[in-house]
mmCIF file of C-alpha atoms and ligand atoms in Angstrom:
data_model
loop_
_atom_site.group_PDB
_atom_site.id
_atom_site.type_symbol
_atom_site.label_atom_id
_atom_site.label_comp_id
_atom_site.label_asym_id
_atom_site.label_seq_id
_atom_site.Cartn_x
_atom_site.Cartn_y
_atom_site.Cartn_z
ATOM 1 C CA MET Z 161 11.920 32.901 -23.076
ATOM 2 C CA TYR Z 162 8.436 33.622 -24.439
ATOM 3 C CA VAL Z 163 7.089 36.793 -22.843
ATOM 4 C CA ASN Z 164 3.368 36.131 -23.035
ATOM 5 C CA GLY Z 165 1.262 39.235 -23.651
ATOM 6 C CA PHE Z 166 4.271 41.380 -24.525
ATOM 7 C CA SER Z 167 3.033 43.499 -27.411
ATOM 8 C CA THR Z 168 5.329 43.543 -30.436
ATOM 9 C CA SER Z 169 3.224 45.829 -32.623
ATOM 10 C CA LEU Z 170 4.816 49.027 -31.316
ATOM 11 C CA PRO Z 171 7.523 51.194 -32.938
ATOM 12 C CA GLU Z 172 11.000 49.650 -32.743
ATOM 13 C CA GLU Z 173 12.318 52.178 -30.223
ATOM 14 C CA THR Z 174 9.309 51.646 -27.905
ATOM 15 C CA GLN Z 175 9.674 47.878 -28.133
ATOM 16 C CA TYR Z 176 13.283 48.105 -27.076
ATOM 17 C CA LYS Z 177 12.478 50.406 -24.131
ATOM 18 C CA ALA Z 178 9.697 48.069 -22.988
ATOM 19 C CA LEU Z 179 11.960 45.029 -23.300
ATOM 20 C CA THR Z 180 14.598 46.502 -21.018
ATOM 21 C CA ARG Z 181 11.925 47.078 -18.346
ATOM 22 C CA VAL Z 182 11.325 43.322 -18.001
ATOM 23 C CA PRO Z 183 13.229 42.225 -14.866
ATOM 24 C CA GLY Z 184 16.380 40.433 -15.984
ATOM 25 C CA PHE Z 185 16.346 41.998 -19.456
ATOM 26 C CA GLU Z 186 17.811 45.366 -18.373
ATOM 27 C CA HIS Z 187 20.822 44.906 -20.661
ATOM 28 C CA ALA Z 188 19.155 42.805 -23.352
ATOM 29 C CA LYS Z 189 20.174 43.271 -26.973
ATOM 30 C CA MET Z 190 17.437 43.249 -29.608
ATOM 31 C CA PHE Z 191 18.516 41.691 -32.891
ATOM 32 C CA ARG Z 192 15.243 42.118 -34.716
ATOM 33 C CA PRO Z 193 12.005 43.879 -33.715
ATOM 34 C CA GLY Z 194 8.673 42.089 -33.551
ATOM 35 C CA TYR Z 195 5.766 42.976 -35.806
ATOM 36 C CA ALA Z 196 2.012 42.565 -35.953
ATOM 37 C CA ILE Z 197 -0.321 41.314 -38.642
ATOM 38 C CA GLU Z 198 -3.582 43.107 -39.234
ATOM 39 C CA TYR Z 199 -6.537 41.344 -40.783
ATOM 40 C CA ASP Z 200 -10.267 41.643 -41.097
ATOM 41 C CA TYR Z 201 -13.011 39.102 -40.444
ATOM 42 C CA PHE Z 202 -16.725 38.500 -40.765
ATOM 43 C CA PRO Z 203 -18.645 38.315 -37.455
ATOM 44 C CA PRO Z 204 -18.993 34.549 -36.900
ATOM 45 C CA THR Z 205 -22.418 35.040 -35.297
ATOM 46 C CA GLN Z 206 -23.650 35.024 -38.905
ATOM 47 C CA LEU Z 207 -22.866 31.312 -39.197
ATOM 48 C CA LYS Z 208 -24.802 28.137 -38.516
ATOM 49 C CA LEU Z 209 -23.284 25.353 -36.367
ATOM 50 C CA THR Z 210 -22.222 23.687 -39.634
ATOM 51 C CA LEU Z 211 -20.149 26.815 -40.489
ATOM 52 C CA GLU Z 212 -22.466 27.527 -43.419
ATOM 53 C CA THR Z 213 -23.312 31.225 -43.645
ATOM 54 C CA LYS Z 214 -26.905 32.053 -42.747
ATOM 55 C CA LEU Z 215 -27.200 34.665 -45.479
ATOM 56 C CA VAL Z 216 -25.651 32.845 -48.455
ATOM 57 C CA GLU Z 217 -26.720 29.247 -48.803
ATOM 58 C CA ASN Z 218 -23.891 26.767 -49.547
ATOM 59 C CA LEU Z 219 -21.174 29.253 -48.598
ATOM 60 C CA TYR Z 220 -19.040 27.956 -45.705
ATOM 61 C CA PHE Z 221 -16.473 29.930 -43.701
ATOM 62 C CA ALA Z 222 -13.534 28.523 -41.762
ATOM 63 C CA GLY Z 223 -10.457 29.927 -40.059
ATOM 64 C CA GLN Z 224 -9.163 33.447 -39.789
ATOM 65 C CA ILE Z 225 -12.156 34.810 -41.716
ATOM 66 C CA ASN Z 226 -14.248 33.835 -38.648
ATOM 67 C CA GLY Z 227 -12.098 35.908 -36.294
ATOM 68 C CA THR Z 228 -9.928 33.084 -34.964
ATOM 69 C CA THR Z 229 -6.171 32.879 -34.994
ATOM 70 C CA GLY Z 230 -3.980 29.791 -35.011
ATOM 71 C CA TYR Z 231 -3.175 26.744 -37.074
ATOM 72 C CA GLU Z 232 -5.349 24.320 -35.102
ATOM 73 C CA GLU Z 233 -8.305 26.708 -35.000
ATOM 74 C CA ALA Z 234 -8.137 27.154 -38.794
ATOM 75 C CA GLY Z 235 -7.461 23.471 -39.479
ATOM 76 C CA SER Z 236 -10.299 22.169 -37.329
ATOM 77 C CA GLN Z 237 -12.842 24.603 -38.764
ATOM 78 C CA GLY Z 238 -11.706 23.738 -42.287
ATOM 79 C CA LEU Z 239 -12.282 20.074 -41.522
ATOM 80 C CA MET Z 240 -15.769 20.712 -40.101
ATOM 81 C CA ALA Z 241 -16.802 23.085 -42.917
ATOM 82 C CA GLY Z 242 -15.541 20.569 -45.481
ATOM 83 C CA ILE Z 243 -17.397 17.651 -43.898
ATOM 84 C CA ASN Z 244 -20.602 19.656 -43.667
ATOM 85 C CA ALA Z 245 -20.407 20.999 -47.213
ATOM 86 C CA HIS Z 246 -19.918 17.417 -48.428
ATOM 87 C CA ASN Z 247 -22.783 16.148 -46.260
ATOM 88 C CA LYS Z 248 -25.097 18.861 -47.491
ATOM 89 C CA ILE Z 249 -24.673 18.158 -51.192
ATOM 90 C CA HIS Z 250 -25.090 14.431 -50.524
ATOM 91 C CA ASN Z 251 -28.194 14.939 -48.358
ATOM 92 C CA ILE Z 252 -26.457 13.533 -45.275
ATOM 93 C CA LYS Z 253 -27.361 15.060 -41.896
ATOM 94 C CA PRO Z 254 -25.071 17.818 -40.544
ATOM 95 C CA PHE Z 255 -22.032 16.766 -38.524
ATOM 96 C CA ILE Z 256 -21.952 18.740 -35.288
ATOM 97 C CA LEU Z 257 -19.734 18.066 -32.305
ATOM 98 C CA LYS Z 258 -21.138 18.963 -28.899
ATOM 99 C CA ARG Z 259 -19.329 21.061 -26.293
ATOM 100 C CA SER Z 260 -19.043 17.924 -24.150
ATOM 101 C CA GLU Z 261 -17.586 15.854 -27.021
ATOM 102 C CA ALA Z 262 -14.699 17.862 -28.424
ATOM 103 C CA TYR Z 263 -12.827 21.157 -28.236
ATOM 104 C CA ILE Z 264 -13.995 21.735 -31.823
ATOM 105 C CA GLY Z 265 -17.541 21.762 -30.415
ATOM 106 C CA VAL Z 266 -16.598 24.445 -27.877
ATOM 107 C CA LEU Z 267 -14.777 26.519 -30.517
ATOM 108 C CA ILE Z 268 -17.629 26.587 -33.021
ATOM 109 C CA ASP Z 269 -20.353 27.014 -30.407
ATOM 110 C CA ASP Z 270 -18.456 29.953 -28.842
ATOM 111 C CA LEU Z 271 -17.873 31.596 -32.214
ATOM 112 C CA ILE Z 272 -21.401 31.461 -33.491
ATOM 113 C CA ASN Z 273 -23.098 32.299 -30.189
ATOM 114 C CA LYS Z 274 -20.726 34.731 -28.550
ATOM 115 C CA GLY Z 275 -18.896 36.180 -31.535
ATOM 116 C CA THR Z 276 -15.473 37.639 -30.911
ATOM 117 C CA ASP Z 277 -13.994 41.115 -30.602
ATOM 118 C CA GLU Z 278 -10.375 40.008 -30.716
ATOM 119 C CA PRO Z 279 -8.545 37.079 -32.329
ATOM 120 C CA TYR Z 280 -10.086 33.953 -30.780
ATOM 121 C CA ARG Z 281 -7.791 31.174 -29.559
ATOM 122 C CA MET Z 282 -9.006 27.839 -28.296
ATOM 123 C CA PHE Z 283 -7.898 27.875 -24.658
ATOM 124 C CA THR Z 284 -8.768 24.842 -22.548
ATOM 125 C CA SER Z 285 -10.237 27.272 -19.998
ATOM 126 C CA ARG Z 286 -13.082 28.020 -22.435
ATOM 127 C CA ALA Z 287 -14.454 24.481 -22.049
ATOM 128 C CA GLU Z 288 -16.803 23.743 -19.147
ATOM 129 C CA PHE Z 289 -16.479 19.946 -19.486
ATOM 130 C CA ARG Z 290 -12.710 19.641 -19.166
ATOM 131 C CA ILE Z 291 -12.885 16.352 -17.262
ATOM 132 C CA LEU Z 292 -14.647 14.764 -20.244
ATOM 133 C CA LEU Z 293 -12.489 16.445 -22.918
ATOM 134 C CA ARG Z 294 -9.244 14.720 -22.021
ATOM 135 C CA GLN Z 295 -6.301 14.151 -24.309
ATOM 136 C CA ASP Z 296 -6.073 10.534 -23.120
ATOM 137 C CA ASN Z 297 -9.616 9.718 -24.290
ATOM 138 C CA ALA Z 298 -9.649 11.547 -27.652
ATOM 139 C CA ASP Z 299 -9.556 8.186 -29.470
ATOM 140 C CA LEU Z 300 -12.457 6.804 -27.411
ATOM 141 C CA ARG Z 301 -14.490 9.973 -27.960
ATOM 142 C CA LEU Z 302 -13.984 10.502 -31.657
ATOM 143 C CA THR Z 303 -12.757 7.483 -33.629
ATOM 144 C CA GLU Z 304 -16.226 6.028 -34.173
ATOM 145 C CA LYS Z 305 -17.448 9.369 -35.500
ATOM 146 C CA GLY Z 306 -14.433 9.555 -37.798
ATOM 147 C CA TYR Z 307 -15.151 6.052 -39.049
ATOM 148 C CA ASP Z 308 -18.832 6.856 -39.712
ATOM 149 C CA LEU Z 309 -17.693 9.797 -41.849
ATOM 150 C CA GLY Z 310 -15.317 7.581 -43.810
ATOM 151 C CA LEU Z 311 -12.254 9.295 -42.326
ATOM 152 C CA ALA Z 312 -10.918 6.660 -39.923
ATOM 153 C CA SER Z 313 -9.982 3.218 -41.227
ATOM 154 C CA GLU Z 314 -11.687 0.024 -40.128
ATOM 155 C CA GLU Z 315 -8.448 -1.043 -38.457
ATOM 156 C CA ARG Z 316 -8.351 2.106 -36.344
ATOM 157 C CA LEU Z 317 -11.935 1.589 -35.284
ATOM 158 C CA LYS Z 318 -11.235 -2.045 -34.430
ATOM 159 C CA ASN Z 319 -8.265 -1.040 -32.268
ATOM 160 C CA VAL Z 320 -10.348 1.497 -30.357
ATOM 161 C CA VAL Z 321 -13.268 -0.912 -29.842
ATOM 162 C CA GLU Z 322 -10.825 -3.542 -28.544
ATOM 163 C CA LYS Z 323 -9.129 -0.994 -26.292
ATOM 164 C CA LYS Z 324 -12.504 -0.013 -24.846
ATOM 165 C CA GLN Z 325 -13.426 -3.647 -24.182
ATOM 166 C CA HIS Z 326 -10.079 -4.384 -22.550
ATOM 167 C CA VAL Z 327 -10.330 -1.311 -20.312
ATOM 168 C CA GLU Z 328 -13.844 -2.316 -19.216
ATOM 169 C CA LYS Z 329 -12.722 -5.891 -18.513
ATOM 170 C CA LEU Z 330 -9.707 -4.700 -16.555
ATOM 171 C CA ILE Z 331 -11.774 -2.350 -14.389
ATOM 172 C CA ARG Z 332 -14.319 -5.116 -13.739
ATOM 173 C CA GLU Z 333 -11.626 -7.569 -12.712
ATOM 174 C CA LEU Z 334 -9.760 -5.075 -10.536
ATOM 175 C CA ASN Z 335 -13.025 -4.613 -8.682
ATOM 176 C CA GLU Z 336 -13.209 -8.364 -8.090
ATOM 177 C CA LYS Z 337 -9.561 -8.894 -7.115
ATOM 178 C CA LYS Z 338 -9.160 -8.538 -3.362
ATOM 179 C CA LEU Z 339 -5.972 -7.774 -1.476
ATOM 180 C CA ARG Z 340 -5.692 -9.228 2.005
ATOM 181 C CA PRO Z 341 -4.245 -7.160 4.895
ATOM 182 C CA ALA Z 342 -1.774 -9.952 5.714
ATOM 183 C CA ILE Z 343 -0.225 -9.672 2.239
ATOM 184 C CA VAL Z 344 -0.034 -5.888 1.822
ATOM 185 C CA ASN Z 345 -0.095 -4.171 5.216
ATOM 186 C CA ASP Z 346 3.653 -4.294 5.843
ATOM 187 C CA LYS Z 347 4.285 -2.630 2.456
ATOM 188 C CA LEU Z 348 1.628 0.084 2.642
ATOM 189 C CA PRO Z 349 3.528 2.477 4.999
ATOM 190 C CA GLN Z 350 6.274 2.951 2.388
ATOM 191 C CA PHE Z 351 3.611 4.660 0.224
ATOM 192 C CA ASN Z 352 2.491 6.823 3.158
ATOM 193 C CA THR Z 353 -0.922 5.246 3.336
ATOM 194 C CA THR Z 354 -2.830 3.543 6.161
ATOM 195 C CA PRO Z 355 -3.010 -0.262 6.568
ATOM 196 C CA LEU Z 356 -6.088 -2.238 5.490
ATOM 197 C CA LYS Z 357 -8.577 -3.446 8.105
ATOM 198 C CA GLU Z 358 -10.160 -6.016 5.843
ATOM 199 C CA GLY Z 359 -9.811 -7.536 2.362
ATOM 200 C CA THR Z 360 -10.087 -4.648 -0.104
ATOM 201 C CA SER Z 361 -10.486 -4.655 -3.875
ATOM 202 C CA VAL Z 362 -7.622 -3.353 -5.999
ATOM 203 C CA LYS Z 363 -10.072 -0.884 -7.519
ATOM 204 C CA LYS Z 364 -10.898 0.576 -4.116
ATOM 205 C CA LEU Z 365 -7.237 0.793 -3.168
ATOM 206 C CA ILE Z 366 -6.455 2.747 -6.337
ATOM 207 C CA LEU Z 367 -8.942 5.394 -5.188
ATOM 208 C CA ARG Z 368 -6.393 6.385 -2.540
ATOM 209 C CA PRO Z 369 -4.364 9.392 -3.755
ATOM 210 C CA GLU Z 370 -1.080 7.707 -2.770
ATOM 211 C CA ILE Z 371 -1.788 4.518 -4.706
ATOM 212 C CA GLY Z 372 -1.816 3.887 -8.446
ATOM 213 C CA LEU Z 373 -1.341 0.783 -10.570
ATOM 214 C CA ASN Z 374 2.436 1.102 -10.220
ATOM 215 C CA GLU Z 375 2.205 0.928 -6.439
ATOM 216 C CA VAL Z 376 -0.269 -1.963 -6.558
ATOM 217 C CA ARG Z 377 2.228 -3.925 -8.634
ATOM 218 C CA GLN Z 378 4.751 -3.557 -5.860
ATOM 219 C CA LEU Z 379 2.208 -4.649 -3.254
ATOM 220 C CA SER Z 380 1.260 -7.979 -4.757
ATOM 221 C CA GLU Z 381 3.182 -10.304 -7.042
ATOM 222 C CA ASP Z 382 -0.099 -11.900 -8.025
ATOM 223 C CA VAL Z 383 -1.587 -8.589 -9.251
ATOM 224 C CA ASN Z 384 1.744 -7.678 -10.846
ATOM 225 C CA LYS Z 385 1.642 -10.814 -12.985
ATOM 226 C CA TYR Z 386 -1.987 -10.183 -13.909
ATOM 227 C CA LEU Z 387 -1.331 -6.555 -14.956
ATOM 228 C CA ALA Z 388 1.704 -7.528 -17.027
ATOM 229 C CA GLU Z 389 -0.690 -8.995 -19.596
ATOM 230 C CA TYR Z 390 -2.086 -5.550 -20.431
ATOM 231 C CA ASP Z 391 -0.632 -2.808 -22.670
ATOM 232 C CA ARG Z 392 0.505 0.434 -21.071
ATOM 233 C CA GLU Z 393 -2.260 2.386 -22.821
ATOM 234 C CA ILE Z 394 -4.985 0.156 -21.396
ATOM 235 C CA LEU Z 395 -3.534 0.304 -17.890
ATOM 236 C CA GLU Z 396 -3.317 4.079 -18.068
ATOM 237 C CA GLN Z 397 -6.909 4.447 -19.262
ATOM 238 C CA ALA Z 398 -8.274 2.058 -16.617
ATOM 239 C CA GLU Z 399 -6.384 3.888 -13.874
ATOM 240 C CA ILE Z 400 -7.735 7.284 -14.986
ATOM 241 C CA GLN Z 401 -11.302 5.984 -15.222
ATOM 242 C CA ILE Z 402 -11.108 4.384 -11.767
ATOM 243 C CA LYS Z 403 -9.460 7.333 -10.036
ATOM 244 C CA TYR Z 404 -11.720 10.019 -11.468
ATOM 245 C CA GLU Z 405 -14.948 8.008 -11.819
ATOM 246 C CA THR Z 406 -17.000 10.224 -9.487
ATOM 247 C CA TYR Z 407 -15.900 13.442 -11.173
ATOM 248 C CA ILE Z 408 -16.334 12.031 -14.683
ATOM 249 C CA ASP Z 409 -19.861 10.796 -13.821
ATOM 250 C CA LYS Z 410 -20.825 14.122 -12.270
ATOM 251 C CA GLU Z 411 -19.689 16.058 -15.330
ATOM 252 C CA HIS Z 412 -21.388 13.601 -17.637
ATOM 253 C CA GLN Z 413 -24.690 14.107 -15.804
ATOM 254 C CA LEU Z 414 -24.252 17.867 -15.996
ATOM 255 C CA ALA Z 415 -23.591 17.637 -19.744
ATOM 256 C CA ILE Z 416 -26.786 15.615 -20.222
ATOM 257 C CA LYS Z 417 -28.759 18.174 -18.207
ATOM 258 C CA MET Z 418 -27.380 21.079 -20.244
ATOM 259 C CA GLU Z 419 -27.960 19.250 -23.501
ATOM 260 C CA SER Z 420 -31.641 18.825 -22.687
ATOM 261 C CA LEU Z 421 -31.877 22.595 -23.257
ATOM 262 C CA ASP Z 422 -30.541 21.992 -26.775
ATOM 263 C CA LEU Z 423 -33.579 19.817 -27.483
ATOM 264 C CA LYS Z 424 -35.988 22.706 -26.863
ATOM 265 C CA LYS Z 425 -36.259 24.083 -30.397
ATOM 266 C CA ILE Z 426 -36.935 27.730 -31.208
ATOM 267 C CA ASP Z 427 -38.266 28.713 -34.657
ATOM 268 C CA THR Z 428 -35.860 30.962 -36.567
ATOM 269 C CA ASP Z 429 -38.724 33.396 -37.186
ATOM 270 C CA PHE Z 430 -39.785 33.385 -33.513
ATOM 271 C CA ASP Z 431 -41.156 36.789 -32.510
ATOM 272 C CA TYR Z 432 -39.170 37.863 -29.427
ATOM 273 C CA ASP Z 433 -41.082 41.169 -29.249
ATOM 274 C CA ILE Z 434 -44.190 39.442 -27.923
ATOM 275 C CA ILE Z 435 -42.388 38.432 -24.696
ATOM 276 C CA LYS Z 436 -42.506 41.672 -22.758
ATOM 277 C CA ALA Z 437 -40.503 40.326 -19.784
ATOM 278 C CA LEU Z 438 -37.280 39.928 -21.806
ATOM 279 C CA SER Z 439 -34.569 42.483 -21.107
ATOM 280 C CA ALA Z 440 -33.819 44.862 -23.985
ATOM 281 C CA GLU Z 441 -30.256 43.546 -24.384
ATOM 282 C CA SER Z 442 -31.354 39.901 -24.508
ATOM 283 C CA ARG Z 443 -34.095 40.683 -26.995
ATOM 284 C CA GLU Z 444 -31.625 42.414 -29.329
ATOM 285 C CA LYS Z 445 -29.071 39.585 -29.055
ATOM 286 C CA LEU Z 446 -31.714 36.890 -29.608
ATOM 287 C CA LYS Z 447 -33.112 38.753 -32.609
ATOM 288 C CA SER Z 448 -29.711 39.172 -34.199
ATOM 289 C CA ILE Z 449 -28.355 35.650 -33.552
ATOM 290 C CA ARG Z 450 -31.673 33.756 -33.851
ATOM 291 C CA PRO Z 451 -30.633 30.678 -31.854
ATOM 292 C CA LEU Z 452 -32.043 27.355 -32.993
ATOM 293 C CA ASN Z 453 -32.702 26.073 -29.477
ATOM 294 C CA LEU Z 454 -32.795 27.108 -25.823
ATOM 295 C CA GLY Z 455 -29.298 25.756 -25.102
ATOM 296 C CA GLN Z 456 -27.795 27.895 -27.846
ATOM 297 C CA ALA Z 457 -29.794 30.896 -26.543
ATOM 298 C CA SER Z 458 -28.372 30.352 -23.046
ATOM 299 C CA ARG Z 459 -24.795 30.538 -24.366
ATOM 300 C CA ILE Z 460 -25.188 33.902 -26.095
ATOM 301 C CA SER Z 461 -23.258 36.499 -24.114
ATOM 302 C CA GLY Z 462 -25.633 39.157 -22.818
ATOM 303 C CA VAL Z 463 -28.586 36.768 -22.570
ATOM 304 C CA ASN Z 464 -28.948 36.228 -18.824
ATOM 305 C CA PRO Z 465 -30.353 33.156 -17.005
ATOM 306 C CA ALA Z 466 -33.527 35.048 -15.973
ATOM 307 C CA ASP Z 467 -34.338 35.657 -19.639
ATOM 308 C CA ILE Z 468 -33.761 31.979 -20.416
ATOM 309 C CA SER Z 469 -36.287 31.064 -17.699
ATOM 310 C CA VAL Z 470 -38.817 33.490 -19.201
ATOM 311 C CA LEU Z 471 -38.208 32.021 -22.650
ATOM 312 C CA MET Z 472 -38.528 28.478 -21.309
ATOM 313 C CA VAL Z 473 -41.884 29.234 -19.690
ATOM 314 C CA TYR Z 474 -43.065 30.748 -22.952
ATOM 315 C CA LEU Z 475 -41.862 27.845 -25.115
ATOM 316 C CA ASN Z 476 -43.499 25.319 -22.771
ATOM 317 C CA LYS Z 477 -46.912 26.984 -23.226
HETATM 318 C C1 LIG H 143 3.909 35.553 -39.052
HETATM 319 C C2 LIG H 143 2.833 34.660 -38.498
HETATM 320 C C3 LIG H 143 3.145 33.737 -37.539
HETATM 321 C C4 LIG H 143 2.163 32.895 -37.030
HETATM 322 N N1 LIG H 143 2.509 31.962 -36.081
HETATM 323 C C5 LIG H 143 1.599 31.096 -35.638
HETATM 324 C C6 LIG H 143 1.966 30.083 -34.709
HETATM 325 O O1 LIG H 143 3.121 29.963 -34.299
HETATM 326 N N2 LIG H 143 1.012 29.225 -34.269
HETATM 327 C C7 LIG H 143 -0.265 29.310 -34.714
HETATM 328 O O2 LIG H 143 -1.083 28.484 -34.312
HETATM 329 N N3 LIG H 143 -0.657 30.252 -35.581
HETATM 330 C C8 LIG H 143 0.241 31.155 -36.071
HETATM 331 N N4 LIG H 143 -0.142 32.134 -36.949
HETATM 332 C C9 LIG H 143 -1.562 32.254 -37.338
HETATM 333 C C10 LIG H 143 -1.952 31.240 -38.406
HETATM 334 O O3 LIG H 143 -0.969 31.203 -39.410
HETATM 335 C C11 LIG H 143 -3.287 31.642 -39.057
HETATM 336 O O4 LIG H 143 -4.247 31.882 -38.048
HETATM 337 C C12 LIG H 143 -3.818 30.546 -39.949
HETATM 338 O O5 LIG H 143 -2.849 30.191 -40.896
HETATM 339 C C13 LIG H 143 -5.072 31.010 -40.651
HETATM 340 O O6 LIG H 143 -5.478 30.028 -41.592
HETATM 341 P P1 LIG H 143 -6.607 30.312 -42.641
HETATM 342 O O7 LIG H 143 -6.722 29.098 -43.468
HETATM 343 O O8 LIG H 143 -7.821 30.801 -41.959
HETATM 344 O O9 LIG H 143 -6.079 31.557 -43.509
HETATM 345 P P2 LIG H 143 -4.818 31.634 -44.448
HETATM 346 O O10 LIG H 143 -3.765 30.655 -44.052
HETATM 347 O O11 LIG H 143 -4.475 33.086 -44.508
HETATM 348 O O12 LIG H 143 -5.428 31.111 -45.816
HETATM 349 C C14 LIG H 143 -6.223 31.929 -46.639
HETATM 350 C C15 LIG H 143 -5.891 31.565 -48.066
HETATM 351 O O13 LIG H 143 -6.821 32.189 -48.956
HETATM 352 C C16 LIG H 143 -6.114 32.646 -50.070
HETATM 353 N N5 LIG H 143 -6.929 33.724 -50.688
HETATM 354 C C17 LIG H 143 -7.157 34.975 -50.236
HETATM 355 N N6 LIG H 143 -7.956 35.620 -51.076
HETATM 356 C C18 LIG H 143 -8.275 34.781 -52.066
HETATM 357 C C19 LIG H 143 -9.084 34.873 -53.232
HETATM 358 N N7 LIG H 143 -9.736 35.974 -53.530
HETATM 359 N N8 LIG H 143 -9.166 33.796 -54.044
HETATM 360 C C20 LIG H 143 -8.517 32.639 -53.756
HETATM 361 N N9 LIG H 143 -7.743 32.495 -52.647
HETATM 362 C C21 LIG H 143 -7.620 33.551 -51.828
HETATM 363 C C22 LIG H 143 -4.804 33.129 -49.513
HETATM 364 O O14 LIG H 143 -3.819 33.166 -50.521
HETATM 365 C C23 LIG H 143 -4.510 32.028 -48.495
HETATM 366 O O15 LIG H 143 -3.809 30.957 -49.034
HETATM 367 C C24 LIG H 143 0.828 32.981 -37.490
HETATM 368 C C25 LIG H 143 0.514 33.936 -38.466
HETATM 369 C C26 LIG H 143 1.482 34.768 -38.965
HETATM 370 C C27 LIG H 143 1.129 35.741 -40.038
#
């Protein structure tokens, strides 16, 4: 059993006492005490989105030195710092992943804008666009980018492009395929769902919480035969995209709206002192982090929405 949050950096005797207070562990035996690792870090607010340090040109930081902990956190930052260092010396534009494109985007954006007072771990709860950042669509989101960087092979790209086309075709055809009440109504009650009043597309039927592609296969032999031509991965992706279409679209629109703030550039030598309406805390944070755009400014902790509105009015002048 992993006792989350149970501190193991205390003296051995204290650890043992604490352990026996956990319900069920009253008579537990402790074979070996836990321990803690202490380490230092540089405040990551001193970095650019590329993970290059603002103060020392061409010096990139990744991993524990930025206040994160964990293999994936270190590995993903190392990858991004490496790509960007390579791009910089070859005069290629920076490679930055957005918060709506990848967890790496959330991680780096959080680090450089919010900083961290304790070891940072990449929890899914830190991402605001969780419906877009799904594990099932990681290949669709990122393979093309990997290919453009020379990291993903042509074959991998081809597979993903084909998968995308097949999913689109399948969704289109499921929208066209109609199921007639006479064929399916006697089978619908077994899935605890109401009978059809008129011919309904398979796509529309899948929107019902009780019905998925598996159920549809049992409803119609015709559709079953048609679906048998597709790989499991394509069926799964089509089903997810159909079922969650409204939510995915909504989040996508929100991401676009938020990203428009990222297009409002702020000069790095912008004089925040001339805007008298800014709160003292926001002014200090903005002066120390020097965000490159309004979106980045809005994600700095301590900079409140009212100050962003003031800044927006000023930048629009
Ligand atoms: C006991 C333990 C258990 C852990 N368990 C987990 C776990 O289960 N899951 C998880 O996700 N994370 C775990 N972590 C955390 C994870 O290991 C670290 O967060 C991660 O390895 C940090 O990677 P890094 O590359 O930033 O730093 P490091 O892996 O520490 O790499 C830094 C490197 O720099 C080298 N170096 C230092 N100074 C110099 C110098 N002056 N010149 C040249 N090289 C130098 C060091 O030798 C080292 O190789 C654990 C850590 C510890 C200590």
